[in-house]
mmCIF file of C-alpha atoms in Angstrom:
data_model
loop_
_atom_site.group_PDB
_atom_site.id
_atom_site.type_symbol
_atom_site.label_atom_id
_atom_site.label_comp_id
_atom_site.label_asym_id
_atom_site.label_seq_id
_atom_site.Cartn_x
_atom_site.Cartn_y
_atom_site.Cartn_z
ATOM 1 C CA MET A 285 -10.237 -9.250 20.936
ATOM 2 C CA ALA A 286 -9.355 -7.613 24.258
ATOM 3 C CA LEU A 287 -6.470 -5.850 22.523
ATOM 4 C CA VAL A 288 -8.721 -4.642 19.688
ATOM 5 C CA PHE A 289 -11.333 -3.425 22.176
ATOM 6 C CA ALA A 290 -8.696 -1.595 24.220
ATOM 7 C CA PHE A 291 -7.289 0.043 21.096
ATOM 8 C CA GLY A 292 -10.743 1.251 20.078
ATOM 9 C CA VAL A 293 -11.502 2.684 23.524
ATOM 10 C CA VAL A 294 -8.150 4.457 23.903
ATOM 11 C CA LEU A 295 -8.360 5.764 20.333
ATOM 12 C CA LEU A 296 -11.811 7.178 21.056
ATOM 13 C CA VAL A 297 -10.581 8.855 24.243
ATOM 14 C CA SER A 298 -7.470 10.208 22.496
ATOM 15 C CA VAL A 299 -9.437 11.693 19.605
ATOM 16 C CA SER A 300 -11.896 13.255 22.034
ATOM 17 C CA LEU A 301 -9.051 14.836 24.013
ATOM 18 C CA SER A 302 -6.837 15.716 21.030
ATOM 19 C CA GLY A 303 -7.922 19.371 21.047
ATOM 20 C CA LEU A 304 -6.930 19.678 24.696
ATOM 21 C CA ALA A 305 -3.668 17.826 24.022
ATOM 22 C CA ALA A 306 -2.765 20.294 21.265
ATOM 23 C CA ARG A 307 -2.911 23.142 23.786
ATOM 24 C CA THR A 308 -1.415 21.481 26.872
ATOM 25 C CA VAL A 309 1.214 18.970 27.973
ATOM 26 C CA LEU A 310 -1.318 16.137 27.662
ATOM 27 C CA SER A 311 0.046 13.584 25.201
ATOM 28 C CA THR A 312 -1.992 11.163 23.103
ATOM 29 C CA ALA A 313 1.114 8.993 22.633
ATOM 30 C CA LEU A 314 1.483 8.747 26.402
ATOM 31 C CA LEU A 315 -2.164 7.745 26.754
ATOM 32 C CA PHE A 316 -1.589 4.688 24.553
ATOM 33 C CA LEU A 317 1.631 3.776 26.342
ATOM 34 C CA VAL A 318 -0.041 3.942 29.772
ATOM 35 C CA ALA A 319 -3.117 2.086 28.512
ATOM 36 C CA GLY A 320 -0.897 -0.710 27.219
ATOM 37 C CA ALA A 321 0.821 -0.978 30.603
ATOM 38 C CA VAL A 322 -2.578 -1.108 32.357
ATOM 39 C CA ILE A 323 -4.018 -3.919 30.217
ATOM 40 C CA GLY A 324 -0.753 -5.892 30.025
ATOM 41 C CA ASP A 325 0.682 -8.529 32.344
ATOM 42 C CA GLY A 326 2.040 -5.858 34.652
ATOM 43 C CA GLY A 327 -1.439 -4.366 35.131
ATOM 44 C CA LEU A 328 -4.849 -5.976 34.814
ATOM 45 C CA GLY A 329 -3.550 -8.913 32.777
ATOM 46 C CA LEU A 330 -6.234 -8.549 30.100
ATOM 47 C CA VAL A 331 -3.666 -9.009 27.335
ATOM 48 C CA SER A 332 -0.623 -11.269 27.511
ATOM 49 C CA ILE A 333 2.120 -10.289 25.055
ATOM 50 C CA GLY A 334 5.795 -11.246 25.082
ATOM 51 C CA PRO A 335 8.630 -9.279 23.453
ATOM 52 C CA ASP A 336 9.257 -12.162 21.059
ATOM 53 C CA ASP A 337 5.609 -12.208 19.929
ATOM 54 C CA ASP A 338 5.218 -11.811 16.160
ATOM 55 C CA LEU A 339 2.537 -9.154 16.711
ATOM 56 C CA VAL A 340 5.037 -6.888 18.486
ATOM 57 C CA VAL A 341 7.647 -7.188 15.741
ATOM 58 C CA MET A 342 5.107 -6.722 12.943
ATOM 59 C CA LEU A 343 3.414 -3.655 14.436
ATOM 60 C CA ALA A 344 6.705 -1.916 15.243
ATOM 61 C CA ASP A 345 8.027 -2.647 11.752
ATOM 62 C CA ILE A 346 4.884 -1.444 9.954
ATOM 63 C CA ALA A 347 4.582 1.654 12.146
ATOM 64 C CA LEU A 348 8.182 2.688 11.483
ATOM 65 C CA PHE A 349 7.848 2.067 7.740
ATOM 66 C CA THR A 350 4.592 4.049 7.536
ATOM 67 C CA VAL A 351 5.945 6.990 9.525
ATOM 68 C CA LEU A 352 9.121 7.166 7.414
ATOM 69 C CA PHE A 353 7.197 6.980 4.133
ATOM 70 C CA THR A 354 4.947 9.823 5.249
ATOM 71 C CA ASP A 355 7.828 11.902 6.633
ATOM 72 C CA GLY A 356 9.794 11.397 3.436
ATOM 73 C CA GLN A 357 7.121 13.273 1.518
ATOM 74 C CA ARG A 358 7.941 16.385 3.547
ATOM 75 C CA ALA A 359 11.556 16.184 2.374
ATOM 76 C CA ASN A 360 11.626 16.435 -1.414
ATOM 77 C CA LEU A 361 14.914 16.862 -3.264
ATOM 78 C CA PRO A 362 15.034 20.692 -3.021
ATOM 79 C CA ALA A 363 14.305 20.482 0.724
ATOM 80 C CA LEU A 364 17.043 17.887 1.218
ATOM 81 C CA ARG A 365 19.484 19.981 -0.768
ATOM 82 C CA ASP A 366 18.651 23.184 1.101
ATOM 83 C CA GLY A 367 18.846 21.609 4.538
ATOM 84 C CA TRP A 368 21.751 19.247 3.989
ATOM 85 C CA ARG A 369 24.324 21.310 5.867
ATOM 86 C CA LEU A 370 22.368 21.045 9.104
ATOM 87 C CA SER A 371 21.104 17.490 8.573
ATOM 88 C CA GLY A 372 24.581 16.335 7.571
ATOM 89 C CA ARG A 373 25.958 17.590 10.882
ATOM 90 C CA ALA A 374 23.244 15.758 12.810
ATOM 91 C CA LEU A 375 23.808 12.503 10.915
ATOM 92 C CA GLY A 376 27.573 12.658 10.537
ATOM 93 C CA LEU A 377 28.546 14.011 13.947
ATOM 94 C CA ALA A 378 25.674 13.947 16.472
ATOM 95 C CA MET A 379 24.583 10.389 15.685
ATOM 96 C CA PRO A 380 27.995 8.645 16.114
ATOM 97 C CA LEU A 381 28.726 10.863 19.102
ATOM 98 C CA THR A 382 25.433 9.757 20.682
ATOM 99 C CA MET A 383 26.372 6.138 20.058
ATOM 100 C CA VAL A 384 29.700 6.516 21.873
ATOM 101 C CA LEU A 385 28.337 8.629 24.730
ATOM 102 C CA ILE A 386 25.702 5.961 25.466
ATOM 103 C CA ALA A 387 28.137 3.047 25.130
ATOM 104 C CA VAL A 388 30.632 4.364 27.702
ATOM 105 C CA PRO A 389 28.195 4.690 30.642
ATOM 106 C CA ALA A 390 26.459 1.476 29.508
ATOM 107 C CA HIS A 391 29.731 -0.362 30.092
ATOM 108 C CA TRP A 392 30.395 1.154 33.528
ATOM 109 C CA LEU A 393 26.859 1.618 34.880
ATOM 110 C CA ALA A 394 25.040 -1.403 33.433
ATOM 111 C CA GLY A 395 28.014 -3.767 33.405
ATOM 112 C CA LEU A 396 27.789 -4.566 29.683
ATOM 113 C CA ASP A 397 30.876 -5.718 27.809
ATOM 114 C CA TRP A 398 32.140 -3.269 25.198
ATOM 115 C CA PRO A 399 30.559 -4.896 22.079
ATOM 116 C CA THR A 400 27.179 -5.087 23.840
ATOM 117 C CA ALA A 401 27.560 -1.537 25.191
ATOM 118 C CA PHE A 402 28.171 -0.217 21.680
ATOM 119 C CA LEU A 403 25.222 -2.316 20.480
ATOM 120 C CA LEU A 404 23.023 -0.484 22.978
ATOM 121 C CA GLY A 405 24.456 2.844 21.800
ATOM 122 C CA ALA A 406 23.649 1.958 18.194
ATOM 123 C CA ILE A 407 20.099 0.893 19.095
ATOM 124 C CA LEU A 408 19.393 4.151 20.935
ATOM 125 C CA SER A 409 21.107 6.495 18.467
ATOM 126 C CA PRO A 410 18.154 6.926 16.016
ATOM 127 C CA THR A 411 15.575 9.616 16.730
ATOM 128 C CA ASP A 412 11.851 9.762 16.072
ATOM 129 C CA PRO A 413 10.356 13.283 16.104
ATOM 130 C CA VAL A 414 6.900 11.869 15.368
ATOM 131 C CA PHE A 415 6.346 12.276 19.120
ATOM 132 C CA ALA A 416 7.164 15.988 18.816
ATOM 133 C CA SER A 417 4.274 16.767 16.487
ATOM 134 C CA ALA A 418 3.853 20.306 17.827
ATOM 135 C CA ILE A 419 7.341 21.022 16.467
ATOM 136 C CA VAL A 420 7.735 18.950 13.291
ATOM 137 C CA GLY A 421 4.109 19.105 12.187
ATOM 138 C CA ARG A 422 3.607 22.859 12.534
ATOM 139 C CA THR A 423 4.062 25.060 9.469
ATOM 140 C CA ASP A 424 4.624 28.122 11.651
ATOM 141 C CA VAL A 425 7.706 26.597 13.322
ATOM 142 C CA PRO A 426 10.934 27.717 11.547
ATOM 143 C CA LEU A 427 11.298 25.686 8.364
ATOM 144 C CA ARG A 428 15.002 24.939 8.820
ATOM 145 C CA LEU A 429 14.340 23.440 12.269
ATOM 146 C CA ARG A 430 11.529 21.245 10.954
ATOM 147 C CA ARG A 431 13.659 20.084 8.030
ATOM 148 C CA LEU A 432 16.587 19.320 10.303
ATOM 149 C CA LEU A 433 14.563 17.126 12.642
ATOM 150 C CA ASN A 434 12.552 15.503 9.858
ATOM 151 C CA VAL A 435 15.508 14.577 7.624
ATOM 152 C CA GLU A 436 17.588 13.465 10.599
ATOM 153 C CA SER A 437 14.889 11.123 11.870
ATOM 154 C CA GLY A 438 14.101 9.834 8.386
ATOM 155 C CA LEU A 439 17.667 8.833 7.566
ATOM 156 C CA ASN A 440 19.206 7.871 10.887
ATOM 157 C CA ASP A 441 16.877 4.888 11.363
ATOM 158 C CA GLY A 442 18.328 3.132 8.329
ATOM 159 C CA LEU A 443 21.862 4.377 8.938
ATOM 160 C CA ALA A 444 21.876 2.964 12.479
ATOM 161 C CA LEU A 445 20.986 -0.539 11.280
ATOM 162 C CA PRO A 446 24.466 -1.463 9.947
ATOM 163 C CA PHE A 447 26.021 -0.565 13.309
ATOM 164 C CA VAL A 448 23.338 -2.560 15.141
ATOM 165 C CA LEU A 449 24.019 -5.641 13.008
ATOM 166 C CA ILE A 450 27.807 -5.305 13.241
ATOM 167 C CA PHE A 451 27.846 -4.934 17.027
ATOM 168 C CA LEU A 452 25.235 -7.674 17.345
ATOM 169 C CA ALA A 453 27.463 -10.072 15.391
ATOM 170 C CA THR A 454 30.506 -8.996 17.422
ATOM 171 C CA ALA A 455 28.675 -9.561 20.724
ATOM 172 C CA ALA A 456 27.627 -13.009 19.500
ATOM 173 C CA HIS A 457 31.165 -13.726 18.218
ATOM 174 C CA ARG A 458 30.002 -14.127 14.643
ATOM 175 C CA ASP A 459 31.204 -12.684 11.334
ATOM 176 C CA SER A 460 29.536 -9.297 10.906
ATOM 177 C CA GLY A 461 29.069 -9.624 7.136
ATOM 178 C CA ILE A 462 29.674 -5.940 6.386
ATOM 179 C CA GLU A 463 29.368 -6.482 2.640
ATOM 180 C CA HIS A 464 25.921 -8.051 3.075
ATOM 181 C CA ILE A 465 24.774 -5.207 5.328
ATOM 182 C CA ALA A 466 25.998 -2.597 2.848
ATOM 183 C CA TRP A 467 24.171 -4.393 0.037
ATOM 184 C CA GLU A 468 20.889 -4.315 1.999
ATOM 185 C CA LEU A 469 21.241 -0.573 2.553
ATOM 186 C CA VAL A 470 22.025 0.161 -1.092
ATOM 187 C CA LEU A 471 19.250 -2.131 -2.301
ATOM 188 C CA GLY A 472 16.723 -0.426 -0.023
ATOM 189 C CA LEU A 473 17.724 2.985 -1.341
ATOM 190 C CA VAL A 474 17.570 1.789 -4.961
ATOM 191 C CA LEU A 475 14.182 0.096 -4.563
ATOM 192 C CA GLY A 476 12.692 3.111 -2.800
ATOM 193 C CA ILE A 477 13.764 5.462 -5.560
ATOM 194 C CA ALA A 478 13.320 3.150 -8.577
ATOM 195 C CA ILE A 479 9.858 1.754 -7.812
ATOM 196 C CA THR A 480 8.462 5.151 -6.862
ATOM 197 C CA ALA A 481 10.063 6.963 -9.803
ATOM 198 C CA ALA A 482 8.790 4.351 -12.280
ATOM 199 C CA VAL A 483 5.229 4.684 -10.988
ATOM 200 C CA ALA A 484 5.318 8.489 -10.740
ATOM 201 C CA LEU A 485 6.588 8.814 -14.321
ATOM 202 C CA ALA A 486 4.037 6.260 -15.577
ATOM 203 C CA TRP A 487 1.252 8.329 -13.985
ATOM 204 C CA ARG A 488 2.133 11.137 -16.386
ATOM 205 C CA LEU A 489 0.758 9.079 -19.284
ATOM 206 C CA PRO A 490 -2.710 10.280 -20.385
ATOM 207 C CA ILE A 491 -4.201 6.801 -20.042
ATOM 208 C CA LEU A 492 -3.144 6.444 -16.392
ATOM 209 C CA THR A 493 -5.355 8.907 -14.563
ATOM 210 C CA ALA A 494 -6.780 8.206 -11.149
ATOM 211 C CA GLU A 495 -10.297 9.106 -10.104
ATOM 212 C CA PRO A 496 -9.975 12.041 -7.649
ATOM 213 C CA ARG A 497 -11.492 10.200 -4.682
ATOM 214 C CA LEU A 498 -9.061 7.301 -5.185
ATOM 215 C CA GLN A 499 -5.966 9.393 -5.843
ATOM 216 C CA ALA A 500 -4.747 9.161 -2.251
ATOM 217 C CA LEU A 501 -4.604 5.370 -2.598
ATOM 218 C CA GLY A 502 -1.890 5.612 -5.267
ATOM 219 C CA PRO A 503 0.942 6.428 -2.827
ATOM 220 C CA LEU A 504 -0.460 3.813 -0.444
ATOM 221 C CA ALA A 505 -0.190 1.223 -3.226
ATOM 222 C CA ILE A 506 3.437 2.263 -3.774
ATOM 223 C CA ALA A 507 4.162 1.898 -0.058
ATOM 224 C CA VAL A 508 2.573 -1.570 0.192
ATOM 225 C CA THR A 509 4.394 -2.768 -2.922
ATOM 226 C CA LEU A 510 7.696 -1.400 -1.664
ATOM 227 C CA TYR A 511 7.232 -2.923 1.789
ATOM 228 C CA GLY A 512 6.651 -6.353 0.258
ATOM 229 C CA ALA A 513 9.560 -5.968 -2.168
ATOM 230 C CA CYS A 514 11.949 -5.034 0.648
ATOM 231 C CA HIS A 515 11.042 -8.045 2.753
ATOM 232 C CA LEU A 516 11.235 -10.397 -0.238
ATOM 233 C CA THR A 517 14.697 -9.134 -1.212
ATOM 234 C CA HIS A 518 15.938 -8.418 2.352
ATOM 235 C CA ALA A 519 16.516 -4.774 1.408
ATOM 236 C CA ASN A 520 16.552 -2.153 4.157
ATOM 237 C CA PRO A 521 12.858 -1.138 4.378
ATOM 238 C CA TYR A 522 13.469 2.033 6.405
ATOM 239 C CA LEU A 523 15.811 3.768 4.001
ATOM 240 C CA ALA A 524 13.523 2.568 1.202
ATOM 241 C CA ALA A 525 10.448 4.112 2.857
ATOM 242 C CA PHE A 526 12.013 7.535 3.365
ATOM 243 C CA ALA A 527 13.600 7.516 -0.114
ATOM 244 C CA ALA A 528 10.253 6.576 -1.666
ATOM 245 C CA GLY A 529 8.391 9.360 0.116
ATOM 246 C CA SER A 530 10.997 11.920 -0.896
ATOM 247 C CA THR A 531 11.017 10.688 -4.509
ATOM 248 C CA LEU A 532 7.240 10.880 -4.772
ATOM 249 C CA ALA A 533 7.187 14.431 -3.384
ATOM 250 C CA THR A 534 9.897 15.417 -5.896
ATOM 251 C CA LEU A 535 8.342 13.872 -9.019
ATOM 252 C CA ASP A 536 4.609 14.056 -8.269
ATOM 253 C CA HIS A 537 3.839 16.675 -5.649
ATOM 254 C CA VAL A 538 0.107 16.518 -6.492
ATOM 255 C CA SER A 539 -0.159 12.862 -5.452
ATOM 256 C CA ALA A 540 1.946 13.571 -2.382
ATOM 257 C CA GLU A 541 -0.359 16.422 -1.370
ATOM 258 C CA ARG A 542 -3.494 14.318 -1.932
ATOM 259 C CA PHE A 543 -1.989 11.502 0.152
ATOM 260 C CA GLU A 544 -0.743 13.712 2.995
ATOM 261 C CA PRO A 545 -3.960 13.918 5.105
ATOM 262 C CA PHE A 546 -4.642 10.196 4.680
ATOM 263 C CA GLY A 547 -0.968 9.333 5.235
ATOM 264 C CA ASP A 548 -0.810 11.349 8.431
ATOM 265 C CA LEU A 549 -3.863 9.545 9.808
ATOM 266 C CA LEU A 550 -2.490 6.160 8.736
ATOM 267 C CA SER A 551 0.873 6.778 10.399
ATOM 268 C CA GLU A 552 -0.877 8.016 13.545
ATOM 269 C CA ALA A 553 -3.049 4.878 13.707
ATOM 270 C CA THR A 554 -0.124 2.473 13.252
ATOM 271 C CA LYS A 555 1.956 4.471 15.732
ATOM 272 C CA PHE A 556 -0.784 4.301 18.365
ATOM 273 C CA ALA A 557 -1.308 0.560 17.852
ATOM 274 C CA ALA A 558 2.421 -0.078 18.245
ATOM 275 C CA LEU A 559 2.557 2.086 21.377
ATOM 276 C CA LEU A 560 -0.340 0.180 22.948
ATOM 277 C CA VAL A 561 1.399 -3.150 22.361
ATOM 278 C CA PHE A 562 4.758 -1.774 23.460
ATOM 279 C CA GLY A 563 3.213 -0.438 26.666
ATOM 280 C CA ALA A 564 1.927 -3.939 27.449
ATOM 281 C CA LEU A 565 5.541 -5.167 27.468
ATOM 282 C CA ILE A 566 6.563 -2.754 30.231
ATOM 283 C CA THR A 567 5.901 -4.600 33.491
ATOM 284 C CA PRO A 568 7.027 -3.888 37.077
ATOM 285 C CA ASP A 569 8.970 -7.161 37.032
ATOM 286 C CA ARG A 570 10.932 -6.067 33.969
ATOM 287 C CA LEU A 571 11.623 -2.627 35.404
ATOM 288 C CA SER A 572 12.730 -3.952 38.805
ATOM 289 C CA HIS A 573 15.579 -5.958 37.278
ATOM 290 C CA LEU A 574 17.387 -2.914 35.928
ATOM 291 C CA GLY A 575 18.976 -1.614 39.089
ATOM 292 C CA VAL A 576 20.094 1.929 39.830
ATOM 293 C CA GLY A 577 22.768 1.907 37.110
ATOM 294 C CA GLY A 578 20.238 1.075 34.400
ATOM 295 C CA TRP A 579 17.885 3.864 35.441
ATOM 296 C CA VAL A 580 20.737 6.364 35.608
ATOM 297 C CA LEU A 581 21.813 5.291 32.129
ATOM 298 C CA ALA A 582 18.311 5.847 30.731
ATOM 299 C CA VAL A 583 18.123 9.313 32.279
ATOM 300 C CA LEU A 584 21.588 10.230 30.984
ATOM 301 C CA ALA A 585 20.706 9.075 27.461
ATOM 302 C CA ILE A 586 17.713 11.426 27.343
ATOM 303 C CA LEU A 587 18.751 14.407 29.439
ATOM 304 C CA LEU A 588 22.469 14.640 28.718
ATOM 305 C CA VAL A 589 23.748 12.552 25.809
ATOM 306 C CA ARG A 590 21.398 13.669 23.036
ATOM 307 C CA PRO A 591 21.420 17.382 23.956
ATOM 308 C CA ALA A 592 25.220 17.452 24.286
ATOM 309 C CA ALA A 593 25.839 15.585 21.016
ATOM 310 C CA MET A 594 23.419 17.762 19.067
ATOM 311 C CA LEU A 595 24.659 21.056 20.514
ATOM 312 C CA VAL A 596 28.234 20.146 19.588
ATOM 313 C CA SER A 597 27.193 19.249 16.037
ATOM 314 C CA LEU A 598 25.290 22.539 15.613
ATOM 315 C CA LEU A 599 28.113 24.850 16.699
ATOM 316 C CA ARG A 600 28.673 27.713 14.253
ATOM 317 C CA THR A 601 25.426 27.144 12.370
ATOM 318 C CA PRO A 602 22.855 29.837 11.468
ATOM 319 C CA LEU A 603 20.295 28.403 13.901
ATOM 320 C CA THR A 604 19.265 30.704 16.740
ATOM 321 C CA LYS A 605 19.873 29.646 20.349
ATOM 322 C CA PRO A 606 16.209 28.630 20.913
ATOM 323 C CA GLU A 607 16.271 26.603 17.677
ATOM 324 C CA ARG A 608 19.477 24.830 18.704
ATOM 325 C CA ALA A 609 18.012 24.086 22.111
ATOM 326 C CA ALA A 610 14.841 22.656 20.551
ATOM 327 C CA ALA A 611 16.840 20.524 18.099
ATOM 328 C CA ALA A 612 19.051 19.283 20.943
ATOM 329 C CA TRP A 613 16.130 18.382 23.189
ATOM 330 C CA PHE A 614 13.898 16.705 20.611
ATOM 331 C CA GLY A 615 15.725 13.437 20.082
ATOM 332 C CA PRO A 616 12.906 11.036 21.004
ATOM 333 C CA LYS A 617 13.615 7.318 20.928
ATOM 334 C CA GLY A 618 10.938 5.561 18.927
ATOM 335 C CA PHE A 619 10.070 2.670 16.694
ATOM 336 C CA ALA A 620 13.513 2.103 15.198
ATOM 337 C CA SER A 621 14.885 1.500 18.680
ATOM 338 C CA VAL A 622 11.951 -0.837 19.422
ATOM 339 C CA VAL A 623 12.650 -2.880 16.282
ATOM 340 C CA TYR A 624 16.399 -3.002 16.899
ATOM 341 C CA GLY A 625 15.866 -3.839 20.570
ATOM 342 C CA LEU A 626 13.732 -6.784 19.510
ATOM 343 C CA LEU A 627 16.503 -7.914 17.152
ATOM 344 C CA ALA A 628 18.896 -7.927 20.093
ATOM 345 C CA LEU A 629 16.419 -9.826 22.270
ATOM 346 C CA GLN A 630 15.915 -12.512 19.654
ATOM 347 C CA SER A 631 19.646 -12.827 18.877
ATOM 348 C CA GLY A 632 20.432 -14.965 21.892
ATOM 349 C CA ILE A 633 23.462 -12.920 23.005
ATOM 350 C CA PRO A 634 24.254 -13.303 26.744
ATOM 351 C CA ALA A 635 22.913 -9.876 27.753
ATOM 352 C CA SER A 636 19.937 -9.805 25.370
ATOM 353 C CA GLU A 637 17.339 -9.392 28.158
ATOM 354 C CA VAL A 638 19.297 -6.569 29.786
ATOM 355 C CA VAL A 639 19.708 -4.744 26.474
ATOM 356 C CA PHE A 640 16.001 -4.966 25.699
ATOM 357 C CA ASP A 641 15.024 -3.820 29.195
ATOM 358 C CA LEU A 642 17.347 -0.804 28.940
ATOM 359 C CA VAL A 643 15.932 0.036 25.511
ATOM 360 C CA ALA A 644 12.330 -0.321 26.737
ATOM 361 C CA VAL A 645 12.867 1.924 29.766
ATOM 362 C CA THR A 646 14.705 4.580 27.742
ATOM 363 C CA ILE A 647 11.983 4.658 25.084
ATOM 364 C CA ALA A 648 9.236 4.860 27.713
ATOM 365 C CA LEU A 649 11.039 7.714 29.468
ATOM 366 C CA SER A 650 11.571 9.454 26.137
ATOM 367 C CA ILE A 651 7.895 9.222 25.225
ATOM 368 C CA VAL A 652 6.865 10.614 28.613
ATOM 369 C CA LEU A 653 9.299 13.554 28.461
ATOM 370 C CA HIS A 654 9.288 14.466 24.769
ATOM 371 C CA SER A 655 5.616 14.003 23.967
ATOM 372 C CA SER A 656 4.620 16.103 26.978
ATOM 373 C CA THR A 657 7.044 18.970 26.304
ATOM 374 C CA ASP A 658 6.392 19.640 22.614
ATOM 375 C CA VAL A 659 3.758 22.308 23.287
ATOM 376 C CA PRO A 660 5.816 24.230 25.903
ATOM 377 C CA ILE A 661 8.851 24.178 23.595
ATOM 378 C CA ALA A 662 6.704 25.381 20.697
ATOM 379 C CA ARG A 663 5.635 28.320 22.865
ATOM 380 C CA LYS A 664 9.280 29.087 23.625
ATOM 381 C CA LEU A 665 9.781 29.352 19.871
ATOM 382 C CA ARG A 666 6.956 31.924 19.874
ATOM 383 C CA VAL A 667 4.565 29.570 18.145
ATOM 384 C CA GLU A 668 0.982 29.944 19.314
ATOM 385 C CA PRO A 669 -1.158 26.864 20.054
ATOM 386 C CA MET A 670 -3.461 25.677 17.283
ATOM 387 C CA ASP A 671 -6.377 27.983 16.595
ATOM 388 C CA ASN A 672 -10.022 27.189 15.899
ATOM 389 C CA LEU A 673 -10.045 23.964 17.886
ATOM 390 C CA PRO A 674 -13.508 22.800 18.982
ATOM 391 C CA SER A 675 -14.072 23.430 22.685
ATOM 392 C CA GLY A 676 -17.281 21.470 23.020
ATOM 393 C CA LYS A 677 -19.103 24.643 24.075
ATOM 394 C CA HIS A 678 -21.332 26.847 22.019
ATOM 395 C CA ASP A 679 -19.925 30.271 21.203
ATOM 396 C CA ALA A 680 -22.536 32.837 22.147
ATOM 397 C CA GLY A 681 -21.569 35.054 19.253
ATOM 398 C CA ALA A 682 -21.734 32.324 16.628
ATOM 399 C CA PRO A 683 -24.844 31.451 14.634
ATOM 400 C CA VAL A 684 -26.605 28.262 15.604
ATOM 401 C CA SER A 685 -27.415 25.717 12.915
ATOM 402 C CA GLY A 686 -30.977 26.013 11.735
ATOM 403 C CA GLN A 687 -31.388 29.649 12.790
#
């Protein structure tokens, strides 16, 4: 109950300060991360959670699935087709380059063997622009930049998983089972498209009409069904989630539009819950074991590796210099890395604790830096802060209710 109470209090504070956060570097995501650290074993000790706790795995998994399903609805087939040149560069060049550029210093700075170093690179290669909401969530930010970041983050989570599993098996000296991994990816893609397409086409029948106030629950029902189907069949749930969202937006844009406000709130709530729990895992004892090399590696991964890999992949593209800089900077590490880091921790490989600690520190640093710089970067793109936000003060020129 202490965890539920803490979530309610921090959520209340975050909502109350959300207008201020939209105009300044204050970050609601950071509030939940810090709150988790305060109530966890490294702080007041009100909540005791271990990285192998089922609650941690479940929340991270659900949060990532929910975010990808919602993001997928912003990337229908025409949007994917129009933005594929840029997204393809990010996925086909920047992502593997990021993996390698993290693995090399991980070997020399953190003392990891090469299979484990490449495992760490694979875990930290996905991005999660959900923390850069002032960029991805703003309609007045250049569309091609939003599409690039959204499609990249939606697809690279699932695409990183095969590399994570292969390097994990190699580090544990087991058969990687590439055929099985490929089957899970394909099955996730097929389920995401097939289940959603079947439902969206069935909704066109005159007899299947939803009451307007319940219409937003239709996509939610698809998401819950798909989530269960993926875990029952061992299909890749992350590719399935993004594919389902994109398919729904392509075949039934009305349902997607009705679901969007509810979906955004749902993904925000699951994201915040996962951040609170994740923050509770970050303790001084865990951080003190990293050493100088581990901290340097985390800083390099955020400040150098991602920007360099993305800038190289975007050479000779129509993006302006500010747009390239924004795309290069906004490579936040999020829930996919949390989930994959937990897989490594639970695998029993010799350096599993070190890998998880490096992942945790890098994600925490990413959340601090990226979620607090989205508004300044948006201003650099000549995007004004949100208008008409409540200030809590009465406007002298506005009519007062009841007068």
